[in-house]
Every structure is written in C-alpha cells, then in structure tokens.
Coordinates of C-alpha atoms in Angstrom, one line a residue:
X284 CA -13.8 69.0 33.6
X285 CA -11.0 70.7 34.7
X286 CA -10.4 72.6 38.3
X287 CA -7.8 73.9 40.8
X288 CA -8.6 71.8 44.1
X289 CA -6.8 73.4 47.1
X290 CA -5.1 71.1 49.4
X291 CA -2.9 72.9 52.2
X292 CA -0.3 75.4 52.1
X293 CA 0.9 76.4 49.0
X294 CA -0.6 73.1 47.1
X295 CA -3.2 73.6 44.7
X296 CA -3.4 71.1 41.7
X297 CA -5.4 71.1 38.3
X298 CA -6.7 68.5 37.9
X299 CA -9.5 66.4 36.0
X300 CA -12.9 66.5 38.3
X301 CA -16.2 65.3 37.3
X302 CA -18.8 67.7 36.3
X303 CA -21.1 68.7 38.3
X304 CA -25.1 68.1 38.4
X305 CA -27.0 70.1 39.6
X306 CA -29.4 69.4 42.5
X307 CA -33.3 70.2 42.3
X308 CA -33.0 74.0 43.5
X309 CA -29.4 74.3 42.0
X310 CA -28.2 75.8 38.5
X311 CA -25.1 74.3 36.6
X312 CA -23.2 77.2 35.3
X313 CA -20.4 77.1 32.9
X314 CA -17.6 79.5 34.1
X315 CA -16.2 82.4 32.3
X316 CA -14.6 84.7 34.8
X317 CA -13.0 84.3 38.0
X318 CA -11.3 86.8 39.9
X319 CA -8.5 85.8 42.2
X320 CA -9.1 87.3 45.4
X321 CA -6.2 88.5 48.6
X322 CA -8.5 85.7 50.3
X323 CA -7.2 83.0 47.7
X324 CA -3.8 84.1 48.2
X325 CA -4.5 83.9 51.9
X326 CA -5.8 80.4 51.3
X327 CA -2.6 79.4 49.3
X328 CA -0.3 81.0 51.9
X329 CA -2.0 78.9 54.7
X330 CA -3.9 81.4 56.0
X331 CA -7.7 81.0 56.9
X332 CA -9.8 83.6 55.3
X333 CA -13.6 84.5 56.0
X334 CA -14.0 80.7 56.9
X335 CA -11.4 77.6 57.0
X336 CA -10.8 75.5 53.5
X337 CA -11.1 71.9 53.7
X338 CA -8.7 70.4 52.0
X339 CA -9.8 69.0 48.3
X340 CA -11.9 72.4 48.2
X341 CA -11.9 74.2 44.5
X342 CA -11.3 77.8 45.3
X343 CA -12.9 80.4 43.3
X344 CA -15.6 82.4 44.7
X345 CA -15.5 85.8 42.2
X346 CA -17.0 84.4 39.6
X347 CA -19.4 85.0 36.5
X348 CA -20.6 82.6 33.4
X349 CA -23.6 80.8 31.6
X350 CA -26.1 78.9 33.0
X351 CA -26.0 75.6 31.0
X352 CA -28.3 73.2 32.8
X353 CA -31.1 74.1 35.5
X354 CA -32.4 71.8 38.6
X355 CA -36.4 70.6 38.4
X356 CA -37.2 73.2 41.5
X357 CA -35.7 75.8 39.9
X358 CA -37.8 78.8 38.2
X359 CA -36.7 82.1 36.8
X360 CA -33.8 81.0 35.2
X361 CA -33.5 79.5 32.4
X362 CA -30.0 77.5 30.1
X363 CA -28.5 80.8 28.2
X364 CA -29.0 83.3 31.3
X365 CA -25.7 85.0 31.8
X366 CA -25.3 85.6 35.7
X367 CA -23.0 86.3 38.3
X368 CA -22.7 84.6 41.7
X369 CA -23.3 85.7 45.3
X370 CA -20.3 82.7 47.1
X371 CA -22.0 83.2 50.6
X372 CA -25.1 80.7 51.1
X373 CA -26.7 81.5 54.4
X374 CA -28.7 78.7 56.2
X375 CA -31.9 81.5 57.3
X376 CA -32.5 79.7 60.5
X377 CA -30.1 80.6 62.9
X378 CA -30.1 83.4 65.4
X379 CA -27.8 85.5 63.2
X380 CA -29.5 85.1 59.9
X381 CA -33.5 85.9 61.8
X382 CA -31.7 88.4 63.5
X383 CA -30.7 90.6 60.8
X384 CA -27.1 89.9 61.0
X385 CA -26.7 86.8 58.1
X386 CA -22.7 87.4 57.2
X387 CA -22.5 85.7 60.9
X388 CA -24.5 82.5 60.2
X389 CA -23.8 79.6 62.1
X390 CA -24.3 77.7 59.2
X391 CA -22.8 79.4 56.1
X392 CA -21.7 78.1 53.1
X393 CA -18.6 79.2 51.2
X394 CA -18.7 78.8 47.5
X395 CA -15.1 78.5 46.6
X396 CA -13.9 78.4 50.6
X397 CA -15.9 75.8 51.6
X398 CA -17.6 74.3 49.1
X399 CA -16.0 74.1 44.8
X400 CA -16.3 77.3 43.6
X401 CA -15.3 79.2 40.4
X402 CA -12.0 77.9 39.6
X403 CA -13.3 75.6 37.3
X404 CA -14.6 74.9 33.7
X405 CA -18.3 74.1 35.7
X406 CA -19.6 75.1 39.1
X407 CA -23.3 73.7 40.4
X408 CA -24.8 76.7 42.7
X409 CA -27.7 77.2 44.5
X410 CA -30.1 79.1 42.3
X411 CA -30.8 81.8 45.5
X412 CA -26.9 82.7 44.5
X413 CA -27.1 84.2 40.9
X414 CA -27.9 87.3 39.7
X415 CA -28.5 87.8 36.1
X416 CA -27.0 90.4 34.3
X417 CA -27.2 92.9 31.6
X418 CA -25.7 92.6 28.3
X419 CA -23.7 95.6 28.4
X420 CA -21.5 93.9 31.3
X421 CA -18.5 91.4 30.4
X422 CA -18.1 88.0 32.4
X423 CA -15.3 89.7 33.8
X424 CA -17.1 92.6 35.0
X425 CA -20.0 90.5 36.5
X426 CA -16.8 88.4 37.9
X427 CA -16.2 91.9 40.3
X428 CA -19.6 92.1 41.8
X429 CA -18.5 90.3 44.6
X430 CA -15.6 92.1 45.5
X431 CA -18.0 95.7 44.7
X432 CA -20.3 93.9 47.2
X433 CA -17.7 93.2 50.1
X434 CA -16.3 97.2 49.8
X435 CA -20.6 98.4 49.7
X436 CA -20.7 96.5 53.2
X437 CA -17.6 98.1 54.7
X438 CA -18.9 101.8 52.8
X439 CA -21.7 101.7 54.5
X440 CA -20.4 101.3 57.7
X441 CA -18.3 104.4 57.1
X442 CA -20.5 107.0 57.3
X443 CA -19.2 109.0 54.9
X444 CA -21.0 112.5 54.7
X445 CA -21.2 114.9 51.8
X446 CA -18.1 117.2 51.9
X447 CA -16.3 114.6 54.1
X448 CA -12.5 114.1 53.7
X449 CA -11.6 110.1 53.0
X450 CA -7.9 108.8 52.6
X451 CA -7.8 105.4 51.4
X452 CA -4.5 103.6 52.2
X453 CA -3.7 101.2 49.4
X454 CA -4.6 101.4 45.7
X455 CA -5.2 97.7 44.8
X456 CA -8.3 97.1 43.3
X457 CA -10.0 96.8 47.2
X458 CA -8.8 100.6 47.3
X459 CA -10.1 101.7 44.3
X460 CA -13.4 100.2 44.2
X461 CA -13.4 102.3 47.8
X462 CA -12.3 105.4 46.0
X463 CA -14.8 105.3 43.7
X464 CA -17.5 104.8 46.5
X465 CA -16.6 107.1 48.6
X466 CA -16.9 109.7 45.4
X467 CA -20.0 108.3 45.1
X468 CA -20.5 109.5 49.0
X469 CA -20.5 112.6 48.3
X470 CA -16.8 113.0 49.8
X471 CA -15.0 116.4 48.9
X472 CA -11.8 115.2 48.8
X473 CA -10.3 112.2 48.6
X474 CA -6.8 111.1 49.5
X475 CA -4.7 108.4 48.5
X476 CA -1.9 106.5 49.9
X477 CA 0.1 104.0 47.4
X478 CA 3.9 103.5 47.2
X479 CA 3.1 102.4 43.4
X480 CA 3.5 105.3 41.0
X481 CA 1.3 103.2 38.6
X482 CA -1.4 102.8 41.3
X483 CA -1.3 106.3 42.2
X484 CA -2.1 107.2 38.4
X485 CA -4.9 105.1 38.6
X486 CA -6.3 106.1 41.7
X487 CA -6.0 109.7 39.8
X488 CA -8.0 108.5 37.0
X489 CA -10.9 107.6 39.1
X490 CA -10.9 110.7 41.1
X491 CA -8.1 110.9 43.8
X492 CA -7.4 114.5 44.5
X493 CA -4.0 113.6 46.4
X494 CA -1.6 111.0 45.5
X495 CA 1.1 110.4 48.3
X496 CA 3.7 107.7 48.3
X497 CA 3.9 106.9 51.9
X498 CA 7.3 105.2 51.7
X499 CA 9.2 107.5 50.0
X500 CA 7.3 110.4 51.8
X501 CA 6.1 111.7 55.1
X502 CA 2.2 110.8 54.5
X503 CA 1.3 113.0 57.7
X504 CA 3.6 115.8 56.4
X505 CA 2.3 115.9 53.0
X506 CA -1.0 115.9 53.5
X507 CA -0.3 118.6 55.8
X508 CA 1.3 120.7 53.2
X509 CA -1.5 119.8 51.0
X510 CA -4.1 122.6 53.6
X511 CA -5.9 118.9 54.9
X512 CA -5.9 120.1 58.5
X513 CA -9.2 117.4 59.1
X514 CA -9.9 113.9 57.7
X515 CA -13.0 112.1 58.9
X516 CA -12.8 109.1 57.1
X517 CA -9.9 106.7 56.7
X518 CA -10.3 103.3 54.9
X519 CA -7.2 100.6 55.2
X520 CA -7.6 98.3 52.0
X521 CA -3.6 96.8 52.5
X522 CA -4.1 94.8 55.5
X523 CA -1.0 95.2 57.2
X524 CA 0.0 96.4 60.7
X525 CA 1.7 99.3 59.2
X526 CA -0.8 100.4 57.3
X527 CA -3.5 100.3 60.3
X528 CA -0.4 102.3 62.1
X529 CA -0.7 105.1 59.6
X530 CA -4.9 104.7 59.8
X531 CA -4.4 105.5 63.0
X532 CA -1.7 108.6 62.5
X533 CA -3.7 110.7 60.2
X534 CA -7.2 110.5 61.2
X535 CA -8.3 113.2 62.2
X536 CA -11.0 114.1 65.3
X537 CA -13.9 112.2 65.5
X538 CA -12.6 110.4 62.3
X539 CA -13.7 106.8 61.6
X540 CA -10.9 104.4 60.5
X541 CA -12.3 101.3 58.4
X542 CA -10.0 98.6 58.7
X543 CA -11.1 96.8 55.7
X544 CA -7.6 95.2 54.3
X545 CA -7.4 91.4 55.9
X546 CA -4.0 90.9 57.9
X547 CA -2.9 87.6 58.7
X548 CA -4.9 85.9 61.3
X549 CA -2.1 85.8 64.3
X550 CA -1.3 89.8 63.8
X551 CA -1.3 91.9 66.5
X552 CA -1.6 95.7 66.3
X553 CA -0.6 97.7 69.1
X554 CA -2.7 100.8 69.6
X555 CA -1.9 103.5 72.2
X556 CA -5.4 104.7 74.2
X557 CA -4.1 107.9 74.7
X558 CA -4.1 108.9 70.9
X559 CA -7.5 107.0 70.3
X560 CA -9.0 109.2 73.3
X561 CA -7.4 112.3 71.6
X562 CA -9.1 112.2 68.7
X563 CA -12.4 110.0 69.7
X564 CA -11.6 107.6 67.2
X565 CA -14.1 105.2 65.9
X566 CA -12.7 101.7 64.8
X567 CA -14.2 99.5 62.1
X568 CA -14.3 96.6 60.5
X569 CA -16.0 94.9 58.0
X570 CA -16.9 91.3 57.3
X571 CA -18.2 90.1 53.8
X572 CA -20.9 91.0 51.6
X573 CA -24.5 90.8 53.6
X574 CA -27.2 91.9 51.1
X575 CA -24.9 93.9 48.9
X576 CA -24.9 92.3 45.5
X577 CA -27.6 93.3 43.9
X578 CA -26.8 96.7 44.7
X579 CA -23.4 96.1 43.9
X580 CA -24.3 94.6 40.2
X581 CA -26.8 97.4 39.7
X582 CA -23.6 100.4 40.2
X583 CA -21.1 98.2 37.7
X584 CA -24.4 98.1 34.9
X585 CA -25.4 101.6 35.4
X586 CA -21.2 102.4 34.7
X587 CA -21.4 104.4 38.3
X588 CA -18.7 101.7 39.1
X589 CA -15.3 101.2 37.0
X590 CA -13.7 97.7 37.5
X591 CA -12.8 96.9 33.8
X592 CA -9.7 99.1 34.0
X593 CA -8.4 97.4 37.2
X594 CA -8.0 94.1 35.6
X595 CA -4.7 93.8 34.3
X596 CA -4.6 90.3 32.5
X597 CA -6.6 86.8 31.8
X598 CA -5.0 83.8 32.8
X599 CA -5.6 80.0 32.2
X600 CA -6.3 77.8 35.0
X601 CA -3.1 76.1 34.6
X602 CA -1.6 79.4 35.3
X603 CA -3.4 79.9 38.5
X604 CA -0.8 78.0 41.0
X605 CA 2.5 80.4 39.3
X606 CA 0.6 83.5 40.1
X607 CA -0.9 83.0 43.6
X608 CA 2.9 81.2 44.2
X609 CA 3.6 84.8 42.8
X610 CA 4.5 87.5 45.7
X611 CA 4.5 89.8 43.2
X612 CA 1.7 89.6 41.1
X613 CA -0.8 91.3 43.0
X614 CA 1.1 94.8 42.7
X615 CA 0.7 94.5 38.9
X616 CA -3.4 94.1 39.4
X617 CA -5.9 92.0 38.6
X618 CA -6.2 88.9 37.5
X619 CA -8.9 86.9 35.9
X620 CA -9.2 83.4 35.4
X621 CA -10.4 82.1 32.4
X622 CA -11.1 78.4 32.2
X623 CA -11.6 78.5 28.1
X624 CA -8.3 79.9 27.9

C-alpha cells in the first residue's frame, strides 16, 4: 500500500509499505479521509506536538474509512461498517487514566504521532478507537470528528454561560468549529478576530455577530465602538504570542481566556501581573480530546455542527509533502487527504 512516513524535519516520503493485519482486538480499515492537522504541520516543521514522532512514523490521525477486515477478539463490528477514529489509545492503568484524567496517560498511544495513522491507503486500529457512523455523514465529515472532539474538551473548560460574550481570535477551521460551539453555549454575542476577509465571511456565515480585522484595525477600539463594554470569554485558536497578547487585551473582568491555538514549543509569552490582577483573569488551556468523540460525532450527525463548508479541497497523498511544505496553505482552509485519489 501506499503511505506518507515522517522522518525529521521537513522529510516526509510516500512510499510503498506493507499492509497492515490486524491484531486479535484490532480492525483493518481502509482509509477515505484524512484531515491534515496544525499538529502535522508542526510535525513537518520539527516541532513536537501532543507527543514526540519517531521517525519512520505515518502521520495522519484525522481520519475516517471502511472497515475491511476485523481481528478474532473483535465483536460489534463487522467488514462494511463505515467509522471514524478516536488517534488517542489510553493504557487505563496508570494513575492518570484511574484517576479521571486519561488525556495525561503515562502510556498513551498516538495514532498517526506515534504509531501509523491515517495517511495511508490502510490503517490497523484498535477496535476501542472507532466509532461508526451514520449514513448521512461523508468520510470527510467523520474525518473532523476528531478535531470537533479536541475544541468540545477546550469548550467545556470555558464555561461559557447563556448571554455570555465570546471573541474567538482566528477563523481557521480550530476557530470556527469554536464559533459554532460557543453558539451552541448559549453565547449572546460572539466576536471574531481574522485578518482574512474570506475567513471573516465565513465566520459570518456561521453566526459571528462582529467581524474585525485585527491587523488592519484597532481590535480593542472596534469592539469598543461596537457598545462591547464586557467580554467574558475569549478563545485563542492561532497559536501565536501575539494573538495570546490580544487574549489578554480585550478580556474583559472576570473573563476566561482559552488558550487553545498550539505555539511552538520554545515560545515564551510575557504577561504583566498587574493587568491579570485587574481584571481577575482566568487562564486556560486545553490538551486533546478526553472522552469527547462520541459526543463530538453525535453534533456533526445531528447537523448542530458545520465542518463540510470549512474544507476547501481533496488532495492525493503524493500531494501531501507540497502542501504541509506549503506556508500558505493553511489560510486557504482545509484540506483532506484522499488516498483513492
């Protein structure tokens, strides 16, 4: 079969790989959709993301596709069953995972950081990782659950309230899975901050009361001018120190700032106490997806959740390396790879 192995920095071949078997609690599934994640580009950059990529690692780990083959343990599941994939595999027996708190396990396994993932024409998973799903759903769709999963985590932890104010800095598809949530909330108004007039329209399209484009504008000043004298919710979905900066500028009292976008692992934000004691800011952040993607997979069915309009093309796996070598592709949206393509 053919898959995009990882190596180091900014190397990651197609090549011919065996296919997989699967083990005896394991399904094989043939790949339809995979999204390409800002943690694959952090991967290809050199950057570690949740966990650190051995080298000869197929990345991938946004995926949905066809189970084609099924292990002798397995039961449930059956060759045809059209299911989605949850990448992180927790071990259940360390003090994290009996504690409540699995995202941290000791022993976690990556599907697509640390172990092959989706990237590929076939991918052998553990059958505790899939989740079927309905019909009405494309592989693509089912590809997003993950991503849906990771922003319900970091939601959650928000605590938005109905007839908050939430500004979400960045309109990528991080940000506007988070717009949509925080709709969802309950959230009276919501505010976006994108310098990409075709981001901003989007963001409008799924309910963004206030567009601002904070590099051609004064973000505090316009939302000023807008009558928002209070926001209590700010999420960061860029991952950059200016954008936490900005968090940090227009929060409002007793606001919460999520700091959901992943910097680079050796950035350092400088924060002054004073304004943090000002204000009573909370700080947040949020790590993966712990028990979201069911839920996550049950809002995209039900249609509570857009993702379809975010994508913005299909690639072939061949493709792959030119786009993640790409520093502008992930301003145009996203992308899906399609190993039949």
């Amino acid at each position: 079969m053919k898959g995009a192995v990882f190596y180091k920095k900014e190397e990651l071949n197609i090549e011919e790989l065996e296919k997989p078997e699967p083990g005896r609690d394991e399904v094989l599934i043939k790949v339809h959709a995979c999204g390409i994640c800002g943690t694959d580009m952090h991967i290809f950059d050199g950057d570690e993301g949740a966990a650190a990529t051995p080298p000869g690692t197929v990345l991938g780990h946004e995926f949905a596709g066809e189970i084609v083959e099924v292990g002798e343990n397995v039961q449930g599941f059956a060759a045809g069953d059209r299911v989605c994939v949850d990448p992180n595999k927790l071990c259940g027996k360390c003090d994290f995972c009996r504690g409540g708190v699995g995202h941290f396990c000791t022993g976690i396994t990556g599907i697509g950081t640390t172990v092959n993932g989706g990237f590929a024409e076939y991918c052998a998973v553990p059958v505790s990782q899939v989740y079927k799903f309905p019909d009405n759903i494309s592989y693509a769709e089912a590809a997003m659950t993950e991503p849906v999963a990771c922003c319900l985590h970091g939601i959650d932890m928000c605590g938005i309230k109905c007839g908050d104010t939430v500004a979400v800095i960045g309109a990528g598809m991080i940000g506007l899975i988070m717009l949509q949530l925080a709709k969802l909330c309950g959230a009276k108004k919501l505010i976006v901050l994108e310098p990409i007039a075709e981001k901003r329209e989007a963001a409008e399209k799924l309910g963004a009361d206030i567009t601002i484009d904070p590099v051609n504008e004064d973000a505090e000043a316009e939302i000023k001018k807008t009558g928002t004298d209070q926001i209590d919710v700010v999420i960061e979905c860029v991952g950059k120190i200016s954008t936490l900066e900005t968090g940090v500028k227009i929060a409002g009292k007793k606001a919460t700032l999520m700091m959901f976008g992943l910097t680079k692992p050796n950035d350092e934000l400088k924060i002054k106490p004073f304004e943090i004691f000002k204000k009573e800011l909370t700080l947040k952040s949020s790590y993966i997806n712990p028990y979201t993607q069911k839920r996550a997979l049950e809002l995209i069915a039900s249609g509570r959740i857009d993702v379809s309009s975010m994508i913005y093309k299909a690639i072939s796996l061949d493709e792959l390396p030119k786009v993640l070598a790409d520093k502008t592709a992930r301003a145009k949206g996203k992308y899906i790879a399609d190993p039949s393509i």
